[in-house]
Amino acid sequence: MVASVPADPPGGEDVARRVETRWAIVMVGIVALLVAMVIFTGLHWATMPPSRVETIDPTTLHVAGEFVESNLGSAAEADGSVTVRIVGQQYSFTPQCIVVPAKTPVTFRVTSADVIHGMIITGTNINSMVSPGFISTFKTTFDKPGDHLMPCHEFCGTGHEGMWANVKVVEPDAFAKLVGPARRASCDL
Ligand code: CUA
């Protein structure tokens, strides 16, 4: 004997269609949101070089403003952090040696006076392009004292392989002793 098939509840097809439509709208909405995020972040990042940057006129670097020679190197800030300003040029970094304290927030601000350079601090994840016209800014905290090399890693001309600086990370007390009345510190070589 054939078992009798239970009848669909009244309106079951309508309910299923409504639920499916609702889920379809939700899914399309999620996909549209993700695509919008991809487009926004893509365009946003495409408008500037890597790392957070500000622009600066490379032709007047040495004359006035933040990157005049007397303002380069490590500066102790009122909040206890340290700001390091560096200029890259064919074929050196100024200053040639950078001293920073360990266990202290350090902000690097770097720009180029001529062509595109790069900088990487060995043993850390600090790695940035250094482009004329832009200020590469990044923040870090060194865990422990140590000496690091900071080579240029972007081919910038015949002297490229000779372009590097030293980064000395010292204990905070030792750094405090190096800080002079102008709230700056330089390598005590
Ligand atoms: Cu500067 Cu390579």
CSV table of C-alpha atoms and ligand atoms in Angstrom, one decimal:
chain,number,residue,atom,x,y,z
A,1,MET,CA,0.0,0.0,0.0
A,2,VAL,CA,1.2,3.5,-0.7
A,3,ALA,CA,1.6,5.6,2.4
A,4,SER,CA,-0.2,8.8,2.2
A,5,VAL,CA,2.0,11.9,1.7
A,6,PRO,CA,1.4,14.5,4.3
A,7,ALA,CA,0.1,17.7,2.8
A,8,ASP,CA,2.2,20.9,2.7
A,9,PRO,CA,1.1,23.3,5.4
A,10,PRO,CA,-1.0,26.0,3.8
A,11,GLY,CA,1.1,28.8,2.3
A,12,GLY,CA,4.4,26.8,2.8
A,13,GLU,CA,5.8,27.8,-0.5
A,14,ASP,CA,5.2,31.5,0.1
A,15,VAL,CA,7.0,31.3,3.5
A,16,ALA,CA,10.0,29.5,1.9
A,17,ARG,CA,10.2,32.1,-0.9
A,18,ARG,CA,10.1,35.0,1.6
A,19,VAL,CA,12.8,33.5,3.8
A,20,GLU,CA,15.0,32.8,0.8
A,21,THR,CA,14.5,36.3,-0.6
A,22,ARG,CA,15.4,37.8,2.8
A,23,TRP,CA,18.6,35.7,3.0
A,24,ALA,CA,19.5,36.6,-0.5
A,25,ILE,CA,19.2,40.3,0.3
A,26,VAL,CA,21.4,39.9,3.4
A,27,MET,CA,24.1,38.0,1.4
A,28,VAL,CA,24.1,40.6,-1.4
A,29,GLY,CA,24.4,43.3,1.2
A,30,ILE,CA,27.4,41.6,2.9
A,31,VAL,CA,29.1,41.2,-0.5
A,32,ALA,CA,28.4,44.8,-1.5
A,33,LEU,CA,29.8,46.0,1.8
A,34,LEU,CA,33.0,43.9,1.4
A,35,VAL,CA,33.5,45.2,-2.2
A,36,ALA,CA,33.0,48.8,-1.0
A,37,MET,CA,35.6,48.3,1.7
A,38,VAL,CA,38.1,46.8,-0.8
A,39,ILE,CA,37.5,49.8,-3.2
A,40,PHE,CA,37.8,52.3,-0.4
A,41,THR,CA,41.0,50.9,1.1
A,42,GLY,CA,42.5,50.3,-2.3
A,43,LEU,CA,42.0,53.9,-3.5
A,44,HIS,CA,42.9,55.4,-0.1
A,45,TRP,CA,46.2,53.6,0.0
A,46,ALA,CA,46.9,54.1,-3.7
A,47,THR,CA,47.0,57.8,-3.1
A,48,MET,CA,50.1,57.8,-0.9
A,49,PRO,CA,53.4,55.8,-0.5
A,50,PRO,CA,53.6,53.1,2.2
A,51,SER,CA,53.4,54.2,5.9
A,52,ARG,CA,51.6,57.3,7.1
A,53,VAL,CA,53.0,60.3,5.2
A,54,GLU,CA,52.9,64.0,5.0
A,55,THR,CA,54.3,66.0,2.2
A,56,ILE,CA,57.3,68.4,2.3
A,57,ASP,CA,59.2,70.4,-0.2
A,58,PRO,CA,62.6,68.6,-0.7
A,59,THR,CA,64.2,71.7,-2.2
A,60,THR,CA,64.0,73.7,1.0
A,61,LEU,CA,64.8,70.9,3.5
A,62,HIS,CA,68.2,72.3,4.5
A,63,VAL,CA,67.0,75.9,4.6
A,64,ALA,CA,64.0,75.9,6.9
A,65,GLY,CA,61.5,73.8,8.8
A,66,GLU,CA,61.6,70.5,10.6
A,67,PHE,CA,64.5,68.9,8.7
A,68,VAL,CA,67.2,71.6,9.1
A,69,GLU,CA,70.4,70.0,10.3
A,70,SER,CA,70.1,71.3,13.9
A,71,ASN,CA,66.8,69.6,14.3
A,72,LEU,CA,67.9,66.1,13.1
A,73,GLY,CA,68.6,63.1,15.3
A,74,SER,CA,66.9,62.1,18.6
A,75,ALA,CA,64.8,64.6,20.5
A,76,ALA,CA,63.3,63.9,23.9
A,77,GLU,CA,59.7,64.9,24.0
A,78,ALA,CA,57.9,66.4,27.0
A,79,ASP,CA,55.7,63.2,27.2
A,80,GLY,CA,58.7,61.0,27.6
A,81,SER,CA,58.7,59.7,24.1
A,82,VAL,CA,61.5,60.2,21.6
A,83,THR,CA,61.2,61.6,18.0
A,84,VAL,CA,64.0,60.8,15.6
A,85,ARG,CA,64.3,62.9,12.4
A,86,ILE,CA,66.5,61.6,9.6
A,87,VAL,CA,67.3,62.9,6.1
A,88,GLY,CA,68.5,60.5,3.4
A,89,GLN,CA,70.6,61.7,0.5
A,90,GLN,CA,73.0,60.2,-2.0
A,91,TYR,CA,74.8,58.4,-0.3
A,92,SER,CA,74.3,58.8,3.4
A,93,PHE,CA,71.8,59.3,6.2
A,94,THR,CA,72.0,62.3,8.4
A,95,PRO,CA,72.7,61.7,11.2
A,96,GLN,CA,75.1,58.8,10.6
A,97,CYS,CA,74.4,57.4,14.1
A,98,ILE,CA,71.1,57.4,15.9
A,99,VAL,CA,70.7,56.7,19.6
A,100,VAL,CA,67.4,55.8,21.1
A,101,PRO,CA,66.3,54.4,24.5
A,102,ALA,CA,64.9,50.9,24.9
A,103,LYS,CA,61.4,50.4,26.3
A,104,THR,CA,60.3,53.9,25.2
A,105,PRO,CA,58.0,54.9,22.4
A,106,VAL,CA,60.1,56.2,19.5
A,107,THR,CA,58.7,58.0,16.4
A,108,PHE,CA,60.8,58.1,13.3
A,109,ARG,CA,60.2,60.9,10.8
A,110,VAL,CA,62.3,60.4,7.6
A,111,THR,CA,62.5,62.1,4.3
A,112,SER,CA,64.9,62.3,1.3
A,113,ALA,CA,66.7,65.3,-0.1
A,114,ASP,CA,67.1,63.9,-3.6
A,115,VAL,CA,66.0,60.5,-4.9
A,116,ILE,CA,64.0,57.6,-3.5
A,117,HIS,CA,65.9,55.7,-0.8
A,118,GLY,CA,64.8,53.0,1.6
A,119,MET,CA,65.6,52.2,5.2
A,120,ILE,CA,65.5,49.0,7.2
A,121,ILE,CA,66.6,48.6,10.8
A,122,THR,CA,68.1,45.1,11.1
A,123,GLY,CA,66.5,42.8,13.6
A,124,THR,CA,63.3,44.8,13.7
A,125,ASN,CA,60.2,45.1,11.4
A,126,ILE,CA,61.1,48.7,10.6
A,127,ASN,CA,61.3,49.0,6.9
A,128,SER,CA,60.2,51.9,4.8
A,129,MET,CA,60.7,53.8,1.6
A,130,VAL,CA,62.2,57.2,2.0
A,131,SER,CA,60.9,59.4,-0.8
A,132,PRO,CA,61.6,63.0,-1.7
A,133,GLY,CA,58.5,65.1,-1.0
A,134,PHE,CA,57.1,62.8,1.6
A,135,ILE,CA,57.7,62.3,5.3
A,136,SER,CA,57.7,58.6,6.3
A,137,THR,CA,56.5,58.3,9.8
A,138,PHE,CA,56.4,55.2,12.0
A,139,LYS,CA,56.3,54.4,15.7
A,140,THR,CA,58.1,51.6,17.5
A,141,THR,CA,59.4,50.6,20.9
A,142,PHE,CA,62.7,48.7,21.1
A,143,ASP,CA,62.6,45.9,23.7
A,144,LYS,CA,66.2,45.8,24.7
A,145,PRO,CA,69.5,47.6,24.1
A,146,GLY,CA,71.6,46.6,21.1
A,147,ASP,CA,73.3,47.9,18.0
A,148,HIS,CA,71.5,47.7,14.7
A,149,LEU,CA,72.5,48.6,11.2
A,150,MET,CA,70.3,50.8,9.1
A,151,PRO,CA,71.1,50.3,5.4
A,152,CYS,CA,69.4,51.9,2.5
A,153,HIS,CA,67.6,49.1,0.7
A,154,GLU,CA,66.4,50.9,-2.4
A,155,PHE,CA,68.9,51.2,-5.3
A,156,CYS,CA,69.6,54.9,-5.4
A,157,GLY,CA,72.7,55.2,-7.5
A,158,THR,CA,76.4,54.2,-7.7
A,159,GLY,CA,77.0,54.7,-4.0
A,160,HIS,CA,73.9,52.8,-2.9
A,161,GLU,CA,75.7,49.9,-1.2
A,162,GLY,CA,77.7,52.4,1.0
A,163,MET,CA,74.7,54.1,2.3
A,164,TRP,CA,73.9,53.1,5.8
A,165,ALA,CA,73.6,54.4,9.4
A,166,ASN,CA,73.9,52.9,12.9
A,167,VAL,CA,71.1,52.7,15.4
A,168,LYS,CA,72.2,52.3,19.0
A,169,VAL,CA,69.5,51.3,21.4
A,170,VAL,CA,70.6,52.0,25.0
A,171,GLU,CA,69.0,51.7,28.5
A,172,PRO,CA,66.7,54.5,29.3
A,173,ASP,CA,69.0,55.8,32.1
A,174,ALA,CA,72.0,55.9,29.7
A,175,PHE,CA,69.8,57.8,27.2
A,176,ALA,CA,68.7,60.3,29.8
A,177,LYS,CA,72.4,61.1,30.5
A,178,LEU,CA,73.0,61.8,26.8
A,179,VAL,CA,70.1,64.2,26.6
A,180,GLY,CA,71.5,67.7,26.7
A,181,PRO,CA,69.9,71.0,27.6
A,182,ALA,CA,68.4,71.2,24.1
A,183,ARG,CA,66.5,68.0,24.8
A,184,ARG,CA,68.5,66.2,22.2
A,185,ALA,CA,70.8,63.2,22.2
A,186,SER,CA,73.5,62.0,19.8
A,187,CYS,CA,75.7,59.0,19.7
A,188,ASP,CA,78.6,59.2,22.2
A,189,LEU,CA,81.1,57.4,20.0
B,1,CUA,CU1,70.1,55.3,-0.8
B,1,CUA,CU2,70.2,53.2,-1.8
